[in-house]
Amino acid sequence: MDRMTAGVKATARIGARDDGRGGTSLPVLEGDGPLALRRTRGSADEARVMLVGAMSGPLGGDHFTVEAEVAEGARLRVGSAAATIALPGQAKGESRYDVRLTVADRGELHWLPEQLISAQGSELYVTTWADVAATGRLVLREEQVLGRAAEQPGRLTSRLTLCVAGRTVLDQELACGPGAPAGWDGPAVLAGHRAVGQLIVVQPKFAAEPVAARVLGDGAVVVPLAGPAVLVSAVAPDALKLRRVLDEALASLG
C-alpha cells in the first residue's frame, strides 16, 4: 500500500495453546507489514514472543492491530524489541494502534511491551482491550512518554478496557498533548510529568485476598478493581523512573 496516500494497515496475531506435555505451543504466530513476531527462548511451560517493528511508525493514517489469544492452560509472555514511536506522516489524519488480548481459564499472559513515545506533530489513538476468564491470569503494562528529549508531545489518546469473567471492571481514557481537553498537564492529571503508565494484574487469589488501595512512593497509586484485579497508575518525569515505579509495584503485588 502507498503510505503517502492512505497509510498502512497491519495486523499481528498470536495464538498460544497448551501442548499437552506441560508446555505451550504457538499454532498462530503471524504478522504483516511493520509488525513482525519472533519466538524467543522461553521456560519449560511458558512461550515467549517479541514484537519487532519492521518499519517506522505508526505514522499519520496508519492502523496497526495486535491480537493475542491464550487458550486454557497455556502461558505466554510478550515483549517488544524497542520502544514504539508515533510520528507525523505525509498522510493526513489520525493513526491508530489497537491491542486485543484474550485469556481463557487457567491461562496466563504477561503483556510487557516497551514504551510508546508520542513525538511532536503526531496524532495517535491507542486502544487496549483485555478479556480474562474467571480463573485466568494477566499482567499488563502500558507506558507512554510525551515527546522525545527536549521535544513537545504529539496528540495521544489512550483507552484501556478490562473485562474479567464477562464483566467490565475498568474502562478509562486519557488524552494528552495539543488539542486534548484543558487540564491534561495540570495537577489533577499529569502534574507536569512526561511519562504515564498503567499496570493491571489479574489473579484469582485476589478474589479471596483483596489488595488494599494505597499510595506507592511519589506519583503512583494502587487501586483494587471489582473482581480479582488490581490497577496501578503512575506518573513520572521520564521513562526510566516510570519503569522503576511499575516494576516495584509489580514486585509488591507478588
Coordinates of N, CA and C in Angstrom, one line a residue:
M1 N 0.8 -1.2 0.0 CA 0.0 0.0 0.0 C 0.9 1.2 0.0
D2 N 0.4 2.3 -0.7 CA 1.2 3.6 -0.7 C 1.0 4.3 0.6
R3 N 2.0 4.4 1.4 CA 1.8 5.0 2.7 C 1.6 6.5 2.6
M4 N 2.0 7.1 1.5 CA 1.9 8.6 1.4 C 0.4 9.0 1.2
T5 N -0.4 8.1 0.7 CA -1.8 8.5 0.4 C -2.8 7.9 1.4
A6 N -2.6 6.7 1.9 CA -3.6 6.1 2.7 C -3.1 5.6 4.0
G7 N -1.8 5.6 4.3 CA -1.3 5.0 5.5 C -1.3 3.5 5.3
V8 N -0.7 2.8 6.3 CA -0.6 1.4 6.3 C -1.5 0.7 7.3
K9 N -2.1 -0.4 6.9 CA -2.9 -1.2 7.8 C -2.2 -2.5 8.0
A10 N -1.9 -2.9 9.2 CA -1.2 -4.1 9.5 C -1.8 -4.8 10.7
T11 N -1.7 -6.1 10.7 CA -2.2 -6.9 11.9 C -1.3 -8.0 12.2
A12 N -1.0 -8.2 13.5 CA -0.2 -9.3 14.0 C -1.1 -10.1 14.9
R13 N -1.0 -11.5 14.8 CA -1.8 -12.4 15.6 C -0.9 -13.4 16.3
I14 N -1.2 -13.7 17.6 CA -0.5 -14.7 18.4 C -1.6 -15.6 19.0
G15 N -1.4 -16.9 18.8 CA -2.3 -17.9 19.5 C -1.5 -18.8 20.3
A16 N -1.7 -18.9 21.6 CA -1.0 -19.8 22.5 C -1.9 -21.0 23.0
R17 N -1.4 -22.2 22.9 CA -2.1 -23.4 23.3 C -1.3 -24.3 24.3
D18 N -2.0 -24.9 25.2 CA -1.3 -26.0 26.0 C -1.0 -27.1 25.0
D19 N 0.3 -27.5 25.1 CA 0.7 -28.6 24.1 C 0.5 -30.0 24.6
G20 N -0.1 -30.1 25.8 CA -0.4 -31.4 26.4 C 0.8 -32.1 27.0
R21 N 2.0 -31.5 27.0 CA 3.2 -32.0 27.6 C 3.8 -31.1 28.7
G22 N 2.9 -30.2 29.2 CA 3.4 -29.3 30.2 C 4.0 -28.0 29.7
G23 N 3.9 -27.8 28.4 CA 4.5 -26.6 27.7 C 3.4 -25.9 27.0
T24 N 3.8 -24.8 26.2 CA 2.9 -24.0 25.5 C 3.4 -24.0 24.0
S25 N 2.5 -24.2 23.1 CA 2.8 -24.1 21.7 C 2.2 -22.8 21.1
L26 N 2.7 -22.5 19.9 CA 2.2 -21.2 19.3 C 1.7 -21.6 17.9
P27 N 0.5 -22.2 17.7 CA 0.0 -22.5 16.4 C -0.3 -21.3 15.5
V28 N -0.5 -20.1 16.2 CA -0.7 -18.9 15.4 C 0.4 -17.9 15.8
L29 N 1.2 -17.5 14.8 CA 2.3 -16.5 15.0 C 2.5 -15.8 13.6
E30 N 1.8 -14.8 13.4 CA 1.8 -14.2 12.1 C 1.7 -12.7 12.2
G31 N 2.5 -12.0 11.4 CA 2.5 -10.5 11.4 C 2.7 -10.1 9.9
D32 N 2.2 -8.9 9.6 CA 2.5 -8.4 8.3 C 2.9 -6.9 8.3
G33 N 3.4 -6.4 7.2 CA 3.9 -5.1 7.1 C 4.9 -4.7 8.2
P34 N 4.6 -3.7 9.0 CA 5.6 -3.3 10.0 C 5.5 -4.1 11.3
L35 N 4.7 -5.0 11.4 CA 4.5 -5.8 12.6 C 5.1 -7.2 12.4
A36 N 6.3 -7.5 13.0 CA 6.9 -8.8 12.9 C 7.0 -9.4 14.2
L37 N 6.7 -10.8 14.3 CA 6.7 -11.5 15.5 C 7.8 -12.5 15.5
R38 N 8.6 -12.6 16.6 CA 9.6 -13.6 16.7 C 9.5 -14.4 18.0
R39 N 9.5 -15.7 17.9 CA 9.5 -16.5 19.1 C 10.9 -16.6 19.7
T40 N 11.1 -16.4 21.0 CA 12.3 -16.4 21.7 C 12.4 -17.5 22.7
R41 N 13.5 -17.8 23.3 CA 13.6 -18.9 24.2 C 12.8 -18.6 25.5
G42 N 11.9 -19.5 25.8 CA 11.0 -19.4 26.9 C 11.4 -20.4 28.0
S43 N 10.6 -20.6 29.0 CA 10.8 -21.5 30.1 C 10.1 -22.8 29.7
A44 N 10.1 -23.8 30.6 CA 9.6 -25.1 30.3 C 8.1 -25.0 30.0
D45 N 7.4 -24.2 30.7 CA 5.9 -24.2 30.4 C 5.4 -22.8 29.8
E46 N 6.3 -21.9 29.5 CA 5.9 -20.6 29.0 C 6.5 -20.3 27.7
A47 N 5.7 -19.9 26.7 CA 6.2 -19.4 25.4 C 6.5 -17.9 25.5
R48 N 7.5 -17.5 24.7 CA 7.8 -16.1 24.7 C 7.9 -15.6 23.3
V49 N 7.4 -14.3 23.1 CA 7.3 -13.7 21.8 C 7.8 -12.3 21.9
M50 N 8.5 -11.9 20.9 CA 9.0 -10.5 20.8 C 8.3 -9.8 19.6
L51 N 7.7 -8.6 19.8 CA 7.2 -7.9 18.7 C 8.2 -6.9 18.2
V52 N 8.6 -7.1 16.9 CA 9.7 -6.3 16.3 C 9.1 -5.4 15.2
G53 N 9.4 -4.1 15.3 CA 9.0 -3.1 14.3 C 9.8 -3.2 13.1
A54 N 9.2 -3.7 12.0 CA 10.0 -3.8 10.7 C 10.0 -2.5 9.9
M55 N 9.2 -1.5 10.3 CA 9.2 -0.2 9.7 C 9.0 0.8 10.8
S56 N 9.2 2.1 10.4 CA 8.9 3.1 11.4 C 7.4 3.3 11.5
G57 N 7.0 3.8 12.6 CA 5.6 4.1 12.8 C 5.0 3.6 14.1
P58 N 3.8 3.9 14.3 CA 2.8 4.3 13.3 C 2.9 5.8 12.9
L59 N 2.7 6.0 11.6 CA 2.7 7.4 11.1 C 1.3 7.8 10.9
G60 N 1.1 9.1 10.5 CA -0.3 9.6 10.3 C -1.0 8.7 9.3
G61 N -2.2 8.3 9.6 CA -3.0 7.5 8.7 C -2.9 6.0 8.9
D62 N -1.8 5.5 9.6 CA -1.6 4.1 9.8 C -2.6 3.5 10.8
H63 N -2.9 2.2 10.6 CA -3.7 1.5 11.6 C -3.1 0.1 11.9
F64 N -2.5 0.0 13.0 CA -1.9 -1.3 13.5 C -2.8 -2.0 14.5
T65 N -2.9 -3.3 14.4 CA -3.6 -4.1 15.3 C -2.8 -5.3 15.7
V66 N -2.8 -5.6 17.0 CA -2.1 -6.7 17.6 C -3.1 -7.5 18.4
E67 N -3.2 -8.8 18.1 CA -4.2 -9.7 18.8 C -3.4 -10.9 19.4
A68 N -3.7 -11.2 20.7 CA -3.1 -12.3 21.3 C -4.2 -13.1 22.1
E69 N -4.2 -14.4 21.8 CA -5.2 -15.3 22.5 C -4.5 -16.4 23.2
V70 N -4.8 -16.5 24.5 CA -4.1 -17.6 25.3 C -5.2 -18.5 25.7
A71 N -5.1 -19.8 25.2 CA -6.1 -20.8 25.5 C -5.9 -21.4 26.9
E72 N -6.9 -22.2 27.2 CA -6.9 -22.8 28.6 C -5.6 -23.6 28.9
G73 N -5.0 -23.2 30.0 CA -3.8 -23.9 30.5 C -2.5 -23.4 29.9
A74 N -2.5 -22.5 28.9 CA -1.3 -22.0 28.2 C -0.7 -20.8 28.9
R75 N 0.6 -20.6 28.7 CA 1.2 -19.5 29.3 C 2.1 -18.7 28.3
L76 N 1.9 -17.4 28.2 CA 2.5 -16.6 27.1 C 3.1 -15.3 27.7
R77 N 4.3 -15.0 27.3 CA 4.9 -13.7 27.7 C 5.3 -13.0 26.4
V78 N 4.8 -11.7 26.3 CA 5.0 -10.9 25.1 C 5.7 -9.6 25.4
G79 N 6.8 -9.3 24.7 CA 7.5 -8.1 24.9 C 7.8 -7.5 23.5
S80 N 8.5 -6.3 23.5 CA 8.8 -5.7 22.2 C 10.3 -5.4 22.2
A81 N 10.9 -5.4 21.0 CA 12.3 -5.2 20.9 C 12.8 -3.8 21.2
A82 N 11.9 -2.8 21.0 CA 12.2 -1.4 21.2 C 11.0 -0.6 21.4
A83 N 11.2 0.6 21.8 CA 10.0 1.5 22.0 C 9.3 1.7 20.7
T84 N 8.0 2.0 20.8 CA 7.2 2.4 19.6 C 7.1 3.9 19.6
I85 N 7.4 4.5 18.4 CA 7.4 5.9 18.3 C 6.3 6.4 17.3
A86 N 5.3 7.1 17.8 CA 4.3 7.7 17.0 C 4.9 8.9 16.3
L87 N 4.8 9.0 15.0 CA 5.4 10.0 14.2 C 4.4 10.7 13.3
P88 N 4.6 12.0 13.0 CA 3.8 12.6 12.0 C 4.1 12.0 10.6
G89 N 3.1 11.9 9.7 CA 3.3 11.3 8.4 C 2.8 12.2 7.3
Q90 N 3.1 11.9 6.1 CA 2.6 12.7 5.0 C 1.1 12.4 4.7
A91 N 0.6 11.3 5.1 CA -0.8 11.0 5.0 C -1.5 11.8 6.1
K92 N -2.7 12.3 5.8 CA -3.4 13.1 6.7 C -4.2 12.2 7.7
G93 N -4.5 12.7 8.8 CA -5.4 12.0 9.7 C -4.7 11.3 10.9
E94 N -5.5 10.9 11.8 CA -5.1 10.2 13.0 C -4.6 8.8 12.7
S95 N -3.5 8.4 13.4 CA -3.1 7.0 13.3 C -3.7 6.2 14.5
R96 N -3.8 4.9 14.3 CA -4.5 4.0 15.4 C -3.6 2.9 15.7
Y97 N -3.6 2.4 17.0 CA -2.9 1.2 17.4 C -3.8 0.5 18.4
D98 N -4.3 -0.7 17.9 CA -5.3 -1.4 18.7 C -4.6 -2.7 19.2
V99 N -4.8 -3.0 20.5 CA -4.4 -4.2 21.1 C -5.6 -5.0 21.6
R100 N -5.7 -6.3 21.3 CA -6.8 -7.1 21.7 C -6.2 -8.4 22.4
L101 N -6.5 -8.6 23.7 CA -6.0 -9.7 24.4 C -7.1 -10.5 25.0
T102 N -7.0 -11.9 24.9 CA -7.9 -12.8 25.4 C -7.2 -13.9 26.2
V103 N -7.7 -14.1 27.4 CA -7.0 -15.2 28.3 C -8.1 -16.1 28.8
A104 N -8.0 -17.4 28.5 CA -9.0 -18.4 28.9 C -8.7 -18.8 30.3
D105 N -9.6 -19.7 30.9 CA -9.5 -20.2 32.2 C -8.1 -20.9 32.3
R106 N -7.4 -20.7 33.4 CA -6.1 -21.3 33.7 C -5.0 -20.9 32.8
G107 N -5.3 -19.9 31.9 CA -4.3 -19.4 31.0 C -3.6 -18.2 31.7
E108 N -2.5 -17.9 31.2 CA -1.7 -16.8 31.8 C -1.0 -16.0 30.7
L109 N -1.1 -14.7 30.8 CA -0.5 -13.8 29.8 C 0.2 -12.6 30.5
H110 N 1.5 -12.5 30.1 CA 2.3 -11.3 30.6 C 2.5 -10.4 29.3
W111 N 1.8 -9.3 29.3 CA 1.9 -8.3 28.2 C 2.8 -7.2 28.6
L112 N 4.0 -7.2 28.2 CA 5.0 -6.2 28.7 C 5.8 -5.5 27.6
P113 N 5.2 -4.7 26.7 CA 5.9 -4.1 25.7 C 6.7 -2.9 26.2
E114 N 7.6 -2.4 25.4 CA 8.4 -1.2 25.7 C 7.5 0.0 25.6
Q115 N 8.1 1.2 25.9 CA 7.3 2.4 25.9 C 6.7 2.8 24.6
L116 N 5.6 3.6 24.6 CA 5.1 4.2 23.4 C 5.5 5.7 23.6
I117 N 6.1 6.3 22.6 CA 6.6 7.6 22.6 C 5.8 8.5 21.6
S118 N 5.2 9.5 22.1 CA 4.4 10.4 21.3 C 5.3 11.6 20.8
A119 N 5.7 11.5 19.5 CA 6.6 12.5 19.0 C 5.9 13.8 18.6
Q120 N 6.5 14.9 18.6 CA 5.9 16.2 18.2 C 5.3 16.1 16.8
G121 N 4.0 16.5 16.7 CA 3.4 16.6 15.4 C 2.6 15.3 15.1
S122 N 2.7 14.3 15.9 CA 2.0 13.0 15.7 C 0.6 13.1 16.3
E123 N -0.3 12.2 15.9 CA -1.7 12.1 16.4 C -2.1 10.7 16.4
L124 N -2.1 10.1 17.6 CA -2.3 8.6 17.7 C -3.4 8.3 18.7
Y125 N -4.3 7.4 18.3 CA -5.3 6.9 19.2 C -5.0 5.4 19.5
V126 N -4.8 5.1 20.8 CA -4.4 3.7 21.2 C -5.6 3.1 22.0
T127 N -5.9 1.9 21.7 CA -6.9 1.2 22.5 C -6.3 -0.2 22.9
T128 N -6.5 -0.5 24.1 CA -6.1 -1.8 24.7 C -7.3 -2.4 25.3
W129 N -7.7 -3.6 24.9 CA -8.9 -4.3 25.4 C -8.4 -5.7 25.8
A130 N -8.7 -6.1 27.1 CA -8.3 -7.4 27.6 C -9.5 -8.1 28.2
D131 N -9.7 -9.3 27.8 CA -10.8 -10.1 28.3 C -10.2 -11.4 29.0
V132 N -10.4 -11.5 30.3 CA -9.8 -12.5 31.1 C -10.9 -13.4 31.7
A133 N -10.8 -14.7 31.6 CA -11.8 -15.6 32.2 C -11.6 -15.6 33.7
A134 N -12.6 -16.3 34.4 CA -12.6 -16.2 35.8 C -11.4 -16.7 36.5
T135 N -10.7 -17.8 35.9 CA -9.5 -18.3 36.6 C -8.3 -18.0 35.7
G136 N -8.4 -17.1 34.8 CA -7.2 -16.6 34.0 C -6.3 -15.7 34.8
R137 N -5.1 -15.5 34.3 CA -4.2 -14.5 35.0 C -3.6 -13.6 33.9
L138 N -3.4 -12.4 34.3 CA -2.9 -11.4 33.4 C -2.0 -10.4 34.1
V139 N -0.9 -10.1 33.5 CA -0.1 -8.9 33.9 C 0.1 -8.1 32.6
L140 N -0.4 -6.8 32.7 CA -0.4 -5.9 31.5 C 0.2 -4.6 31.9
R141 N 1.2 -4.2 31.2 CA 1.9 -2.9 31.4 C 1.8 -2.0 30.2
E142 N 1.4 -0.8 30.5 CA 1.4 0.3 29.5 C 2.2 1.4 29.9
E143 N 3.1 1.9 29.1 CA 3.9 3.1 29.4 C 3.9 4.1 28.2
Q144 N 3.6 5.3 28.5 CA 3.5 6.3 27.4 C 4.4 7.5 27.8
V145 N 5.2 8.0 26.9 CA 6.1 9.1 27.1 C 5.8 10.2 26.1
L146 N 5.6 11.4 26.7 CA 5.2 12.5 25.9 C 6.4 13.3 25.3
G147 N 6.7 13.0 24.1 CA 7.8 13.6 23.4 C 9.1 13.0 23.6
R148 N 10.0 13.2 22.7 CA 11.4 12.7 22.8 C 12.2 13.8 23.6
A149 N 13.4 13.6 23.8 CA 14.2 14.6 24.6 C 14.1 16.0 24.1
A150 N 13.7 16.9 25.0 CA 13.6 18.3 24.6 C 12.6 18.6 23.5
E151 N 11.6 17.8 23.4 CA 10.6 17.9 22.4 C 9.2 18.0 23.0
Q152 N 8.3 18.8 22.4 CA 6.9 18.8 22.8 C 6.2 17.5 22.3
P153 N 5.2 17.1 23.0 CA 4.5 15.8 22.6 C 3.6 16.1 21.4
G154 N 3.2 14.9 20.8 CA 2.1 15.0 19.9 C 0.8 14.8 20.6
R155 N -0.3 14.6 19.9 CA -1.6 14.3 20.5 C -1.7 12.8 20.7
L156 N -2.0 12.4 21.9 CA -2.1 11.0 22.3 C -3.3 10.8 23.1
T157 N -4.2 9.9 22.6 CA -5.4 9.4 23.3 C -5.3 7.9 23.5
S158 N -5.5 7.5 24.8 CA -5.3 6.1 25.1 C -6.5 5.6 25.9
R159 N -7.1 4.5 25.4 CA -8.2 3.9 26.1 C -7.9 2.5 26.5
L160 N -8.1 2.2 27.8 CA -7.8 0.9 28.4 C -9.1 0.3 29.0
T161 N -9.4 -0.9 28.5 CA -10.6 -1.6 29.0 C -10.3 -3.0 29.4
L162 N -10.8 -3.4 30.6 CA -10.5 -4.8 31.1 C -11.9 -5.4 31.5
C163 N -12.1 -6.7 31.0 CA -13.2 -7.5 31.3 C -12.7 -8.7 32.1
V164 N -13.3 -9.1 33.2 CA -13.0 -10.3 33.9 C -14.3 -11.1 34.1
A165 N -14.2 -12.3 33.7 CA -15.4 -13.2 33.8 C -16.6 -12.6 33.2
G166 N -16.4 -12.0 32.1 CA -17.6 -11.4 31.3 C -18.1 -10.1 31.8
R167 N -17.4 -9.5 32.8 CA -17.9 -8.2 33.4 C -16.8 -7.2 33.2
T168 N -17.2 -6.0 32.7 CA -16.3 -4.9 32.6 C -15.9 -4.3 33.9
V169 N -14.6 -4.3 34.3 CA -14.2 -3.8 35.6 C -13.4 -2.6 35.5
L170 N -13.0 -2.2 34.2 CA -12.2 -1.0 34.0 C -12.4 -0.5 32.6
D171 N -12.7 0.8 32.5 CA -12.8 1.4 31.1 C -12.5 2.9 31.3
Q172 N -11.2 3.2 31.0 CA -10.7 4.6 31.2 C -10.0 5.1 29.9
E173 N -10.1 6.4 29.8 CA -9.4 7.0 28.6 C -8.7 8.3 29.1
L174 N -7.5 8.5 28.5 CA -6.7 9.6 28.8 C -6.2 10.3 27.5
A175 N -6.4 11.6 27.4 CA -5.9 12.4 26.3 C -4.9 13.4 26.7
C176 N -3.8 13.4 25.9 CA -2.7 14.4 26.3 C -2.2 15.0 25.0
G177 N -1.6 16.2 25.2 CA -0.9 16.9 24.1 C -1.8 17.9 23.4
P178 N -1.4 18.5 22.3 CA -2.1 19.6 21.7 C -3.5 19.2 21.3
G179 N -4.5 20.0 21.6 CA -5.9 19.7 21.3 C -6.6 18.8 22.3
A180 N -5.9 18.3 23.3 CA -6.6 17.5 24.4 C -7.4 18.4 25.3
P181 N -8.3 17.9 26.0 CA -9.1 18.7 26.9 C -8.2 19.5 27.9
A182 N -8.6 20.7 28.2 CA -7.8 21.5 29.1 C -7.6 20.8 30.4
G183 N -6.4 21.0 31.0 CA -6.0 20.4 32.3 C -5.3 19.1 32.2
W184 N -5.0 18.6 31.1 CA -4.4 17.3 31.0 C -3.0 17.3 31.6
D185 N -2.3 18.5 31.6 CA -1.0 18.5 32.2 C -1.0 19.3 33.6
G186 N -2.2 19.5 34.1 CA -2.4 20.1 35.4 C -2.2 19.2 36.6
P187 N -2.4 19.7 37.8 CA -2.1 18.9 39.0 C -3.1 17.8 39.2
A188 N -4.2 17.8 38.6 CA -5.2 16.7 38.7 C -4.9 15.5 37.8
V189 N -4.1 15.7 36.8 CA -3.8 14.6 35.8 C -2.3 14.3 35.8
L190 N -1.5 14.9 35.0 CA -0.1 14.6 34.9 C 0.8 15.4 35.7
A191 N 0.3 16.6 36.1 CA 1.1 17.5 37.0 C 2.5 17.8 36.5
G192 N 2.5 18.0 35.1 CA 3.8 18.4 34.5 C 4.7 17.2 34.2
H193 N 4.4 16.0 34.5 CA 5.2 14.8 34.2 C 5.1 14.5 32.7
R194 N 6.2 13.9 32.2 CA 6.3 13.5 30.8 C 6.0 12.0 30.6
A195 N 5.9 11.2 31.6 CA 5.7 9.8 31.4 C 4.5 9.3 32.3
V196 N 3.6 8.5 31.7 CA 2.5 8.0 32.4 C 2.3 6.5 32.1
G197 N 1.9 5.7 33.1 CA 1.8 4.3 32.9 C 0.7 3.6 33.8
Q198 N 0.3 2.5 33.3 CA -0.7 1.7 34.0 C -0.1 0.2 34.1
L199 N -0.4 -0.4 35.2 CA -0.1 -1.8 35.4 C -1.4 -2.5 35.9
I200 N -1.8 -3.5 35.1 CA -3.0 -4.3 35.6 C -2.5 -5.7 35.9
V201 N -3.0 -6.2 37.1 CA -2.7 -7.5 37.5 C -4.0 -8.2 37.8
V202 N -4.3 -9.3 37.1 CA -5.5 -10.2 37.4 C -5.0 -11.5 37.9
Q203 N -5.4 -11.8 39.1 CA -5.0 -13.1 39.8 C -6.2 -13.6 40.5
P204 N -6.6 -14.9 40.3 CA -7.8 -15.5 41.0 C -7.7 -15.3 42.5
K205 N -6.4 -15.3 43.1 CA -6.3 -15.2 44.5 C -6.8 -13.9 45.1
F206 N -6.8 -12.9 44.2 CA -7.3 -11.6 44.7 C -8.8 -11.6 45.1
A207 N -9.5 -12.5 44.6 CA -10.9 -12.6 45.0 C -11.1 -12.9 46.5
A208 N -10.2 -13.8 47.0 CA -10.3 -14.1 48.4 C -9.4 -13.2 49.3
E209 N -8.4 -12.7 48.7 CA -7.4 -11.8 49.4 C -7.3 -10.5 48.6
P210 N -8.3 -9.6 48.8 CA -8.3 -8.3 48.0 C -7.1 -7.5 48.4
V211 N -6.6 -6.8 47.4 CA -5.5 -5.9 47.6 C -6.0 -4.5 48.1
A212 N -5.4 -4.0 49.1 CA -5.8 -2.7 49.7 C -5.3 -1.5 48.8
A213 N -6.2 -0.5 48.7 CA -5.7 0.7 48.0 C -4.6 1.4 48.8
R214 N -3.6 1.9 48.1 CA -2.5 2.6 48.8 C -1.7 3.4 47.8
V215 N -1.0 4.3 48.4 CA 0.0 5.1 47.6 C 1.3 4.5 47.6
L216 N 2.0 4.5 46.4 CA 3.3 3.9 46.3 C 4.3 5.0 45.9
G217 N 5.0 5.5 46.9 CA 6.0 6.5 46.7 C 5.4 7.8 46.2
D218 N 6.1 8.4 45.3 CA 5.7 9.7 44.7 C 5.1 9.5 43.3
G219 N 3.8 9.6 43.2 CA 3.2 9.6 41.8 C 2.6 8.3 41.4
A220 N 2.4 7.3 42.3 CA 1.8 6.0 42.0 C 0.8 5.6 43.0
V221 N -0.3 5.0 42.5 CA -1.3 4.5 43.4 C -1.8 3.1 43.0
V222 N -2.2 2.3 44.0 CA -2.7 1.0 43.8 C -4.2 1.1 44.1
V223 N -5.0 0.6 43.1 CA -6.5 0.6 43.2 C -7.0 -0.7 43.0
P224 N -7.7 -1.4 43.9 CA -8.4 -2.7 43.6 C -9.6 -2.4 42.7
L225 N -9.7 -3.4 41.8 CA -10.9 -3.3 40.9 C -11.9 -4.4 41.3
A226 N -13.1 -4.3 40.8 CA -14.1 -5.3 41.1 C -13.6 -6.6 40.6
G227 N -13.8 -7.7 41.4 CA -13.3 -9.0 41.0 C -11.8 -9.1 41.3
P228 N -11.1 -10.1 40.8 CA -9.7 -10.4 41.2 C -8.7 -9.6 40.4
A229 N -8.8 -8.3 40.5 CA -7.9 -7.4 39.6 C -7.5 -6.2 40.4
V230 N -6.3 -5.7 40.0 CA -5.7 -4.5 40.6 C -5.2 -3.6 39.5
L231 N -5.3 -2.3 39.7 CA -4.8 -1.3 38.8 C -3.8 -0.5 39.5
V232 N -2.6 -0.3 38.9 CA -1.6 0.6 39.4 C -1.5 1.7 38.3
S233 N -1.6 3.0 38.8 CA -1.5 4.1 37.9 C -0.3 4.9 38.4
A234 N 0.6 5.4 37.4 CA 1.8 6.1 37.9 C 2.1 7.2 36.9
V235 N 2.7 8.3 37.4 CA 3.3 9.3 36.5 C 4.7 9.5 37.0
A236 N 5.6 10.0 36.1 CA 7.0 10.1 36.4 C 7.6 11.1 35.5
P237 N 8.8 11.7 35.9 CA 9.4 12.7 35.0 C 10.0 12.1 33.7
D238 N 10.3 10.8 33.7 CA 10.9 10.2 32.5 C 10.6 8.7 32.5
A239 N 10.9 8.1 31.3 CA 10.6 6.7 31.1 C 11.3 5.8 32.1
L240 N 12.6 6.1 32.4 CA 13.4 5.2 33.3 C 12.7 5.2 34.7
K241 N 12.3 6.3 35.2 CA 11.7 6.4 36.5 C 10.4 5.7 36.5
L242 N 9.6 5.9 35.5 CA 8.3 5.2 35.4 C 8.5 3.7 35.4
R243 N 9.4 3.1 34.7 CA 9.6 1.7 34.7 C 10.0 1.2 36.1
R244 N 10.8 2.0 36.8 CA 11.2 1.6 38.1 C 10.0 1.5 39.0
V245 N 9.2 2.5 38.9 CA 8.0 2.5 39.8 C 7.1 1.4 39.5
L246 N 6.8 1.1 38.2 CA 5.9 0.0 37.9 C 6.5 -1.4 38.2
D247 N 7.8 -1.5 38.1 CA 8.5 -2.8 38.5 C 8.4 -3.0 40.0
E248 N 8.5 -2.0 40.8 CA 8.4 -2.1 42.2 C 7.0 -2.4 42.6
A249 N 6.0 -1.8 41.9 CA 4.6 -2.1 42.2 C 4.3 -3.6 41.9
L250 N 4.8 -4.1 40.7 CA 4.6 -5.5 40.4 C 5.2 -6.4 41.4
A251 N 6.4 -6.1 41.9 CA 7.0 -7.0 42.9 C 6.2 -7.0 44.2
S252 N 5.6 -5.8 44.5 CA 4.9 -5.8 45.8 C 3.6 -6.5 45.7
L253 N 3.1 -6.7 44.5 CA 1.8 -7.5 44.3 C 2.1 -9.0 44.2
G254 N 3.3 -9.4 44.1 CA 3.6 -10.8 44.1 C 3.3 -11.4 42.8

